[in-house]
Amino acid sequence: GKGLPHLPPQLDSCLAGEKMSSRSIVLRFRDLVTEQGGTISEHESLIRSLDYTWWGWMMRPQEIVPRDLFCELRRKIDSAGRTEIFLFDTGIIQLYRCELSRLAVAPRGTRIASPEPEKTPEYYNRGRYPAWFGLSKMDEYTARLSEIVYDSFPTQPTNEALQKLHDEGLVLSNLHGHDVTLWAVRIP
């Protein structure tokens, strides 16, 4: 329903019968192709006028697609119509809480264009990405960061430096120096 883009077969197979978790994700970004605050404002404008917008995941070459985690998010969307994710602006160390109502993931080893270019900021439509997140709400997250508990770096599961960071205790301001664009968190 809801006009959701069709899932690639790699995600279809994981939708049924598994327990839902409290995991969510944080997507890292920085305003590099817009003025400061432009990435968020362009997406918010589309949400206001079209009810939702697409956010492309610009993963780094050394990262892997966390398909199992994306399956968990998709199950939550299918069950409740939405779930919560976060965006982290490393330029100004600001966290945003978002309502995720759609998710499109490219088949293994490929990238896809926005599922709906008209609901995507123009600069994103020049690229193809491994995943697109349909966001229907965005707010600055002002609650205590202790309410978000680090879970893992699923795009670089064997990175020993990141594991050391985890063992020392995770603080968002420490993450902007690391080459990771997505990490898993738990919402207690």
JSON list of N, CA and C in Angstrom, two decimals, residues 80-144:
[
{"chain": "A", "resi": 80, "resn": "ALA", "atom": "N", "xyz": [3.86, -0.58, 11.20]},
{"chain": "A", "resi": 80, "resn": "ALA", "atom": "CA", "xyz": [3.31, 0.61, 11.84]},
{"chain": "A", "resi": 80, "resn": "ALA", "atom": "C", "xyz": [3.11, 1.80, 10.90]},
{"chain": "A", "resi": 81, "resn": "GLY", "atom": "N", "xyz": [3.56, 1.66, 9.65]},
{"chain": "A", "resi": 81, "resn": "GLY", "atom": "CA", "xyz": [3.44, 2.76, 8.71]},
{"chain": "A", "resi": 81, "resn": "GLY", "atom": "C", "xyz": [4.60, 3.74, 8.75]},
{"chain": "A", "resi": 82, "resn": "ARG", "atom": "N", "xyz": [5.41, 3.63, 9.79]},
{"chain": "A", "resi": 82, "resn": "ARG", "atom": "CA", "xyz": [6.57, 4.52, 9.93]},
{"chain": "A", "resi": 82, "resn": "ARG", "atom": "C", "xyz": [7.46, 4.01, 11.06]},
{"chain": "A", "resi": 83, "resn": "THR", "atom": "N", "xyz": [8.66, 4.57, 11.11]},
{"chain": "A", "resi": 83, "resn": "THR", "atom": "CA", "xyz": [9.58, 4.34, 12.23]},
{"chain": "A", "resi": 83, "resn": "THR", "atom": "C", "xyz": [10.44, 5.58, 12.36]},
{"chain": "A", "resi": 84, "resn": "GLU", "atom": "N", "xyz": [11.26, 5.60, 13.37]},
{"chain": "A", "resi": 84, "resn": "GLU", "atom": "CA", "xyz": [12.08, 6.78, 13.65]},
{"chain": "A", "resi": 84, "resn": "GLU", "atom": "C", "xyz": [13.54, 6.52, 13.29]},
{"chain": "A", "resi": 85, "resn": "ILE", "atom": "N", "xyz": [14.15, 7.49, 12.58]},
{"chain": "A", "resi": 85, "resn": "ILE", "atom": "CA", "xyz": [15.59, 7.46, 12.33]},
{"chain": "A", "resi": 85, "resn": "ILE", "atom": "C", "xyz": [16.13, 8.85, 12.66]},
{"chain": "A", "resi": 86, "resn": "PHE", "atom": "N", "xyz": [17.46, 8.99, 12.59]},
{"chain": "A", "resi": 86, "resn": "PHE", "atom": "CA", "xyz": [18.10, 10.25, 12.92]},
{"chain": "A", "resi": 86, "resn": "PHE", "atom": "C", "xyz": [19.07, 10.66, 11.82]},
{"chain": "A", "resi": 87, "resn": "LEU", "atom": "N", "xyz": [19.23, 11.97, 11.65]},
{"chain": "A", "resi": 87, "resn": "LEU", "atom": "CA", "xyz": [20.23, 12.55, 10.77]},
{"chain": "A", "resi": 87, "resn": "LEU", "atom": "C", "xyz": [21.18, 13.32, 11.64]},
{"chain": "A", "resi": 88, "resn": "PHE", "atom": "N", "xyz": [22.48, 13.24, 11.35]},
{"chain": "A", "resi": 88, "resn": "PHE", "atom": "CA", "xyz": [23.50, 13.91, 12.14]},
{"chain": "A", "resi": 88, "resn": "PHE", "atom": "C", "xyz": [24.32, 14.83, 11.25]},
{"chain": "A", "resi": 89, "resn": "ASP", "atom": "N", "xyz": [24.16, 16.14, 11.44]},
{"chain": "A", "resi": 89, "resn": "ASP", "atom": "CA", "xyz": [24.92, 17.14, 10.70]},
{"chain": "A", "resi": 89, "resn": "ASP", "atom": "C", "xyz": [26.27, 17.32, 11.40]},
{"chain": "A", "resi": 90, "resn": "THR", "atom": "N", "xyz": [27.32, 16.79, 10.79]},
{"chain": "A", "resi": 90, "resn": "THR", "atom": "CA", "xyz": [28.64, 16.85, 11.43]},
{"chain": "A", "resi": 90, "resn": "THR", "atom": "C", "xyz": [29.27, 18.23, 11.31]},
{"chain": "A", "resi": 91, "resn": "GLY", "atom": "N", "xyz": [28.74, 19.09, 10.45]},
{"chain": "A", "resi": 91, "resn": "GLY", "atom": "CA", "xyz": [29.27, 20.43, 10.33]},
{"chain": "A", "resi": 91, "resn": "GLY", "atom": "C", "xyz": [28.95, 21.30, 11.54]},
{"chain": "A", "resi": 92, "resn": "ILE", "atom": "N", "xyz": [27.74, 21.12, 12.07]},
{"chain": "A", "resi": 92, "resn": "ILE", "atom": "CA", "xyz": [27.32, 21.92, 13.22]},
{"chain": "A", "resi": 92, "resn": "ILE", "atom": "C", "xyz": [27.00, 21.06, 14.45]},
{"chain": "A", "resi": 93, "resn": "ILE", "atom": "N", "xyz": [27.30, 19.76, 14.38]},
{"chain": "A", "resi": 93, "resn": "ILE", "atom": "CA", "xyz": [27.04, 18.81, 15.47]},
{"chain": "A", "resi": 93, "resn": "ILE", "atom": "C", "xyz": [25.59, 18.92, 15.93]},
{"chain": "A", "resi": 94, "resn": "GLN", "atom": "N", "xyz": [24.67, 18.73, 14.98]},
{"chain": "A", "resi": 94, "resn": "GLN", "atom": "CA", "xyz": [23.23, 18.80, 15.28]},
{"chain": "A", "resi": 94, "resn": "GLN", "atom": "C", "xyz": [22.57, 17.50, 14.85]},
{"chain": "A", "resi": 95, "resn": "LEU", "atom": "N", "xyz": [21.72, 17.00, 15.72]},
{"chain": "A", "resi": 95, "resn": "LEU", "atom": "CA", "xyz": [20.98, 15.78, 15.44]},
{"chain": "A", "resi": 95, "resn": "LEU", "atom": "C", "xyz": [19.54, 16.13, 15.11]},
{"chain": "A", "resi": 96, "resn": "TYR", "atom": "N", "xyz": [18.96, 15.43, 14.14]},
{"chain": "A", "resi": 96, "resn": "TYR", "atom": "CA", "xyz": [17.57, 15.60, 13.74]},
{"chain": "A", "resi": 96, "resn": "TYR", "atom": "C", "xyz": [16.86, 14.27, 13.87]},
{"chain": "A", "resi": 97, "resn": "ARG", "atom": "N", "xyz": [15.66, 14.30, 14.40]},
{"chain": "A", "resi": 97, "resn": "ARG", "atom": "CA", "xyz": [14.82, 13.10, 14.48]},
{"chain": "A", "resi": 97, "resn": "ARG", "atom": "C", "xyz": [13.86, 13.15, 13.30]},
{"chain": "A", "resi": 98, "resn": "CYS", "atom": "N", "xyz": [13.75, 12.01, 12.59]},
{"chain": "A", "resi": 98, "resn": "CYS", "atom": "CA", "xyz": [12.91, 11.96, 11.38]},
{"chain": "A", "resi": 98, "resn": "CYS", "atom": "C", "xyz": [11.94, 10.81, 11.45]},
{"chain": "A", "resi": 99, "resn": "GLU", "atom": "N", "xyz": [10.82, 10.99, 10.79]},
{"chain": "A", "resi": 99, "resn": "GLU", "atom": "CA", "xyz": [9.85, 9.92, 10.62]},
{"chain": "A", "resi": 99, "resn": "GLU", "atom": "C", "xyz": [10.13, 9.28, 9.26]},
{"chain": "A", "resi": 100, "resn": "LEU", "atom": "N", "xyz": [10.48, 8.01, 9.28]},
{"chain": "A", "resi": 100, "resn": "LEU", "atom": "CA", "xyz": [10.76, 7.24, 8.07]},
{"chain": "A", "resi": 100, "resn": "LEU", "atom": "C", "xyz": [9.50, 6.48, 7.68]},
{"chain": "A", "resi": 101, "resn": "SER", "atom": "N", "xyz": [8.95, 6.80, 6.51]},
{"chain": "A", "resi": 101, "resn": "SER", "atom": "CA", "xyz": [7.71, 6.15, 6.08]},
{"chain": "A", "resi": 101, "resn": "SER", "atom": "C", "xyz": [7.89, 5.31, 4.81]},
{"chain": "A", "resi": 102, "resn": "ARG", "atom": "N", "xyz": [9.07, 5.38, 4.21]},
{"chain": "A", "resi": 102, "resn": "ARG", "atom": "CA", "xyz": [9.36, 4.64, 2.98]},
{"chain": "A", "resi": 102, "resn": "ARG", "atom": "C", "xyz": [10.84, 4.28, 2.96]},
{"chain": "A", "resi": 103, "resn": "LEU", "atom": "N", "xyz": [11.17, 3.20, 2.29]},
{"chain": "A", "resi": 103, "resn": "LEU", "atom": "CA", "xyz": [12.56, 2.80, 2.16]},
{"chain": "A", "resi": 103, "resn": "LEU", "atom": "C", "xyz": [12.74, 2.06, 0.85]},
{"chain": "A", "resi": 104, "resn": "ALA", "atom": "N", "xyz": [13.71, 2.49, 0.06]},
{"chain": "A", "resi": 104, "resn": "ALA", "atom": "CA", "xyz": [14.04, 1.81, -1.20]},
{"chain": "A", "resi": 104, "resn": "ALA", "atom": "C", "xyz": [15.53, 1.47, -1.17]},
{"chain": "A", "resi": 105, "resn": "VAL", "atom": "N", "xyz": [15.85, 0.22, -1.40]},
{"chain": "A", "resi": 105, "resn": "VAL", "atom": "CA", "xyz": [17.24, -0.25, -1.34]},
{"chain": "A", "resi": 105, "resn": "VAL", "atom": "C", "xyz": [17.58, -0.88, -2.68]},
{"chain": "A", "resi": 106, "resn": "ALA", "atom": "N", "xyz": [18.73, -0.51, -3.21]},
{"chain": "A", "resi": 106, "resn": "ALA", "atom": "CA", "xyz": [19.19, -1.05, -4.49]},
{"chain": "A", "resi": 106, "resn": "ALA", "atom": "C", "xyz": [19.55, -2.53, -4.37]},
{"chain": "A", "resi": 107, "resn": "PRO", "atom": "N", "xyz": [19.40, -3.27, -5.45]},
{"chain": "A", "resi": 107, "resn": "PRO", "atom": "CA", "xyz": [19.89, -4.66, -5.44]},
{"chain": "A", "resi": 107, "resn": "PRO", "atom": "C", "xyz": [21.40, -4.68, -5.13]},
{"chain": "A", "resi": 108, "resn": "ARG", "atom": "N", "xyz": [21.87, -5.78, -4.60]},
{"chain": "A", "resi": 108, "resn": "ARG", "atom": "CA", "xyz": [23.28, -5.90, -4.22]},
{"chain": "A", "resi": 108, "resn": "ARG", "atom": "C", "xyz": [24.21, -5.42, -5.33]},
{"chain": "A", "resi": 109, "resn": "GLY", "atom": "N", "xyz": [25.20, -4.64, -4.93]},
{"chain": "A", "resi": 109, "resn": "GLY", "atom": "CA", "xyz": [26.23, -4.19, -5.85]},
{"chain": "A", "resi": 109, "resn": "GLY", "atom": "C", "xyz": [25.80, -3.11, -6.82]},
{"chain": "A", "resi": 110, "resn": "THR", "atom": "N", "xyz": [24.61, -2.55, -6.64]},
{"chain": "A", "resi": 110, "resn": "THR", "atom": "CA", "xyz": [24.14, -1.50, -7.55]},
{"chain": "A", "resi": 110, "resn": "THR", "atom": "C", "xyz": [23.71, -0.27, -6.76]},
{"chain": "A", "resi": 111, "resn": "ARG", "atom": "N", "xyz": [23.37, 0.76, -7.49]},
{"chain": "A", "resi": 111, "resn": "ARG", "atom": "CA", "xyz": [22.83, 1.99, -6.92]},
{"chain": "A", "resi": 111, "resn": "ARG", "atom": "C", "xyz": [21.61, 2.36, -7.74]},
{"chain": "A", "resi": 112, "resn": "ILE", "atom": "N", "xyz": [20.70, 3.10, -7.13]},
{"chain": "A", "resi": 112, "resn": "ILE", "atom": "CA", "xyz": [19.48, 3.47, -7.83]},
{"chain": "A", "resi": 112, "resn": "ILE", "atom": "C", "xyz": [19.25, 4.98, -7.73]},
{"chain": "A", "resi": 113, "resn": "ALA", "atom": "N", "xyz": [18.51, 5.50, -8.71]},
{"chain": "A", "resi": 113, "resn": "ALA", "atom": "CA", "xyz": [18.09, 6.90, -8.68]},
{"chain": "A", "resi": 113, "resn": "ALA", "atom": "C", "xyz": [16.95, 7.04, -7.68]},
{"chain": "A", "resi": 114, "resn": "SER", "atom": "N", "xyz": [16.62, 8.26, -7.34]},
{"chain": "A", "resi": 114, "resn": "SER", "atom": "CA", "xyz": [15.50, 8.51, -6.44]},
{"chain": "A", "resi": 114, "resn": "SER", "atom": "C", "xyz": [14.25, 7.82, -6.96]},
{"chain": "A", "resi": 115, "resn": "PRO", "atom": "N", "xyz": [13.49, 7.17, -6.07]},
{"chain": "A", "resi": 115, "resn": "PRO", "atom": "CA", "xyz": [12.24, 6.55, -6.50]},
{"chain": "A", "resi": 115, "resn": "PRO", "atom": "C", "xyz": [11.24, 7.56, -7.06]},
{"chain": "A", "resi": 116, "resn": "GLU", "atom": "N", "xyz": [11.31, 8.82, -6.60]},
{"chain": "A", "resi": 116, "resn": "GLU", "atom": "CA", "xyz": [10.41, 9.87, -7.06]},
{"chain": "A", "resi": 116, "resn": "GLU", "atom": "C", "xyz": [11.20, 11.18, -7.15]},
{"chain": "A", "resi": 117, "resn": "PRO", "atom": "N", "xyz": [11.81, 11.45, -8.29]},
{"chain": "A", "resi": 117, "resn": "PRO", "atom": "CA", "xyz": [12.65, 12.65, -8.42]},
{"chain": "A", "resi": 117, "resn": "PRO", "atom": "C", "xyz": [11.94, 13.95, -8.05]},
{"chain": "A", "resi": 118, "resn": "GLU", "atom": "N", "xyz": [10.64, 14.04, -8.29]},
{"chain": "A", "resi": 118, "resn": "GLU", "atom": "CA", "xyz": [9.91, 15.26, -7.96]},
{"chain": "A", "resi": 118, "resn": "GLU", "atom": "C", "xyz": [9.78, 15.48, -6.46]},
{"chain": "A", "resi": 119, "resn": "LYS", "atom": "N", "xyz": [10.02, 14.43, -5.67]},
{"chain": "A", "resi": 119, "resn": "LYS", "atom": "CA", "xyz": [9.95, 14.54, -4.21]},
{"chain": "A", "resi": 119, "resn": "LYS", "atom": "C", "xyz": [11.36, 14.49, -3.59]},
{"chain": "A", "resi": 120, "resn": "THR", "atom": "N", "xyz": [12.33, 14.86, -4.38]},
{"chain": "A", "resi": 120, "resn": "THR", "atom": "CA", "xyz": [13.74, 14.80, -4.00]},
{"chain": "A", "resi": 120, "resn": "THR", "atom": "C", "xyz": [14.39, 16.14, -4.31]},
{"chain": "A", "resi": 121, "resn": "PRO", "atom": "N", "xyz": [15.19, 16.69, -3.37]},
{"chain": "A", "resi": 121, "resn": "PRO", "atom": "CA", "xyz": [15.91, 17.93, -3.71]},
{"chain": "A", "resi": 121, "resn": "PRO", "atom": "C", "xyz": [16.69, 17.76, -5.02]},
{"chain": "A", "resi": 122, "resn": "GLU", "atom": "N", "xyz": [16.69, 18.82, -5.81]},
{"chain": "A", "resi": 122, "resn": "GLU", "atom": "CA", "xyz": [17.26, 18.76, -7.16]},
{"chain": "A", "resi": 122, "resn": "GLU", "atom": "C", "xyz": [18.69, 18.23, -7.19]},
{"chain": "A", "resi": 123, "resn": "TYR", "atom": "N", "xyz": [19.53, 18.65, -6.24]},
{"chain": "A", "resi": 123, "resn": "TYR", "atom": "CA", "xyz": [20.93, 18.22, -6.28]},
{"chain": "A", "resi": 123, "resn": "TYR", "atom": "C", "xyz": [21.08, 16.71, -6.13]},
{"chain": "A", "resi": 124, "resn": "TYR", "atom": "N", "xyz": [20.14, 16.06, -5.45]},
{"chain": "A", "resi": 124, "resn": "TYR", "atom": "CA", "xyz": [20.20, 14.60, -5.28]},
{"chain": "A", "resi": 124, "resn": "TYR", "atom": "C", "xyz": [19.88, 13.86, -6.57]},
{"chain": "A", "resi": 125, "resn": "ASN", "atom": "N", "xyz": [19.12, 14.48, -7.44]},
{"chain": "A", "resi": 125, "resn": "ASN", "atom": "CA", "xyz": [18.68, 13.80, -8.66]},
{"chain": "A", "resi": 125, "resn": "ASN", "atom": "C", "xyz": [19.79, 13.59, -9.67]},
{"chain": "A", "resi": 126, "resn": "ARG", "atom": "N", "xyz": [20.96, 14.13, -9.40]},
{"chain": "A", "resi": 126, "resn": "ARG", "atom": "CA", "xyz": [22.11, 13.90, -10.30]},
{"chain": "A", "resi": 126, "resn": "ARG", "atom": "C", "xyz": [22.82, 12.58, -9.96]},
{"chain": "A", "resi": 127, "resn": "GLY", "atom": "N", "xyz": [22.48, 11.98, -8.83]},
{"chain": "A", "resi": 127, "resn": "GLY", "atom": "CA", "xyz": [23.22, 10.79, -8.40]},
{"chain": "A", "resi": 127, "resn": "GLY", "atom": "C", "xyz": [22.36, 9.56, -8.22]},
{"chain": "A", "resi": 128, "resn": "ARG", "atom": "N", "xyz": [23.06, 8.45, -8.06]},
{"chain": "A", "resi": 128, "resn": "ARG", "atom": "CA", "xyz": [22.44, 7.16, -7.76]},
{"chain": "A", "resi": 128, "resn": "ARG", "atom": "C", "xyz": [23.07, 6.68, -6.46]},
{"chain": "A", "resi": 129, "resn": "TYR", "atom": "N", "xyz": [22.23, 6.12, -5.58]},
{"chain": "A", "resi": 129, "resn": "TYR", "atom": "CA", "xyz": [22.71, 5.75, -4.25]},
{"chain": "A", "resi": 129, "resn": "TYR", "atom": "C", "xyz": [22.22, 4.36, -3.87]},
{"chain": "A", "resi": 130, "resn": "PRO", "atom": "N", "xyz": [22.87, 3.73, -2.89]},
{"chain": "A", "resi": 130, "resn": "PRO", "atom": "CA", "xyz": [22.48, 2.36, -2.53]},
{"chain": "A", "resi": 130, "resn": "PRO", "atom": "C", "xyz": [21.16, 2.28, -1.77]},
{"chain": "A", "resi": 131, "resn": "ALA", "atom": "N", "xyz": [20.71, 3.39, -1.18]},
{"chain": "A", "resi": 131, "resn": "ALA", "atom": "CA", "xyz": [19.44, 3.38, -0.45]},
{"chain": "A", "resi": 131, "resn": "ALA", "atom": "C", "xyz": [18.84, 4.78, -0.42]},
{"chain": "A", "resi": 132, "resn": "TRP", "atom": "N", "xyz": [17.52, 4.81, -0.39]},
{"chain": "A", "resi": 132, "resn": "TRP", "atom": "CA", "xyz": [16.76, 6.06, -0.30]},
{"chain": "A", "resi": 132, "resn": "TRP", "atom": "C", "xyz": [15.78, 5.93, 0.86]},
{"chain": "A", "resi": 133, "resn": "PHE", "atom": "N", "xyz": [15.73, 6.98, 1.68]},
{"chain": "A", "resi": 133, "resn": "PHE", "atom": "CA", "xyz": [14.87, 7.00, 2.85]},
{"chain": "A", "resi": 133, "resn": "PHE", "atom": "C", "xyz": [13.76, 8.02, 2.63]},
{"chain": "A", "resi": 134, "resn": "GLY", "atom": "N", "xyz": [12.51, 7.58, 2.68]},
{"chain": "A", "resi": 134, "resn": "GLY", "atom": "CA", "xyz": [11.36, 8.46, 2.52]},
{"chain": "A", "resi": 134, "resn": "GLY", "atom": "C", "xyz": [11.00, 9.07, 3.87]},
{"chain": "A", "resi": 135, "resn": "LEU", "atom": "N", "xyz": [11.25, 10.36, 4.01]},
{"chain": "A", "resi": 135, "resn": "LEU", "atom": "CA", "xyz": [11.06, 11.05, 5.30]},
{"chain": "A", "resi": 135, "resn": "LEU", "atom": "C", "xyz": [9.79, 11.90, 5.25]},
{"chain": "A", "resi": 136, "resn": "SER", "atom": "N", "xyz": [8.93, 11.72, 6.25]},
{"chain": "A", "resi": 136, "resn": "SER", "atom": "CA", "xyz": [7.69, 12.47, 6.29]},
{"chain": "A", "resi": 136, "resn": "SER", "atom": "C", "xyz": [7.66, 13.49, 7.43]},
{"chain": "A", "resi": 137, "resn": "LYS", "atom": "N", "xyz": [8.74, 13.57, 8.19]},
{"chain": "A", "resi": 137, "resn": "LYS", "atom": "CA", "xyz": [8.83, 14.56, 9.26]},
{"chain": "A", "resi": 137, "resn": "LYS", "atom": "C", "xyz": [10.30, 14.71, 9.65]},
{"chain": "A", "resi": 138, "resn": "MET", "atom": "N", "xyz": [10.71, 15.94, 10.01]},
{"chain": "A", "resi": 138, "resn": "MET", "atom": "CA", "xyz": [12.08, 16.22, 10.48]},
{"chain": "A", "resi": 138, "resn": "MET", "atom": "C", "xyz": [12.00, 17.27, 11.57]},
{"chain": "A", "resi": 139, "resn": "ASP", "atom": "N", "xyz": [12.69, 17.01, 12.68]},
{"chain": "A", "resi": 139, "resn": "ASP", "atom": "CA", "xyz": [12.76, 17.99, 13.77]},
{"chain": "A", "resi": 139, "resn": "ASP", "atom": "C", "xyz": [14.15, 17.97, 14.37]},
{"chain": "A", "resi": 140, "resn": "GLU", "atom": "N", "xyz": [14.62, 19.13, 14.81]},
{"chain": "A", "resi": 140, "resn": "GLU", "atom": "CA", "xyz": [15.86, 19.14, 15.58]},
{"chain": "A", "resi": 140, "resn": "GLU", "atom": "C", "xyz": [15.63, 18.29, 16.81]},
{"chain": "A", "resi": 141, "resn": "TYR", "atom": "N", "xyz": [16.60, 17.45, 17.13]},
{"chain": "A", "resi": 141, "resn": "TYR", "atom": "CA", "xyz": [16.48, 16.58, 18.29]},
{"chain": "A", "resi": 141, "resn": "TYR", "atom": "C", "xyz": [17.13, 17.27, 19.47]},
{"chain": "A", "resi": 142, "resn": "THR", "atom": "N", "xyz": [16.32, 17.64, 20.43]},
{"chain": "A", "resi": 142, "resn": "THR", "atom": "CA", "xyz": [16.83, 18.39, 21.57]},
{"chain": "A", "resi": 142, "resn": "THR", "atom": "C", "xyz": [16.80, 17.60, 22.87]},
{"chain": "A", "resi": 143, "resn": "ALA", "atom": "N", "xyz": [16.29, 16.38, 22.84]},
{"chain": "A", "resi": 143, "resn": "ALA", "atom": "CA", "xyz": [16.28, 15.54, 24.03]},
{"chain": "A", "resi": 143, "resn": "ALA", "atom": "C", "xyz": [17.72, 15.14, 24.37]},
{"chain": "A", "resi": 144, "resn": "ARG", "atom": "N", "xyz": [17.87, 14.57, 25.52]},
{"chain": "A", "resi": 144, "resn": "ARG", "atom": "CA", "xyz": [19.21, 14.14, 25.94]},
{"chain": "A", "resi": 144, "resn": "ARG", "atom": "C", "xyz": [19.74, 13.05, 25.02]}
]
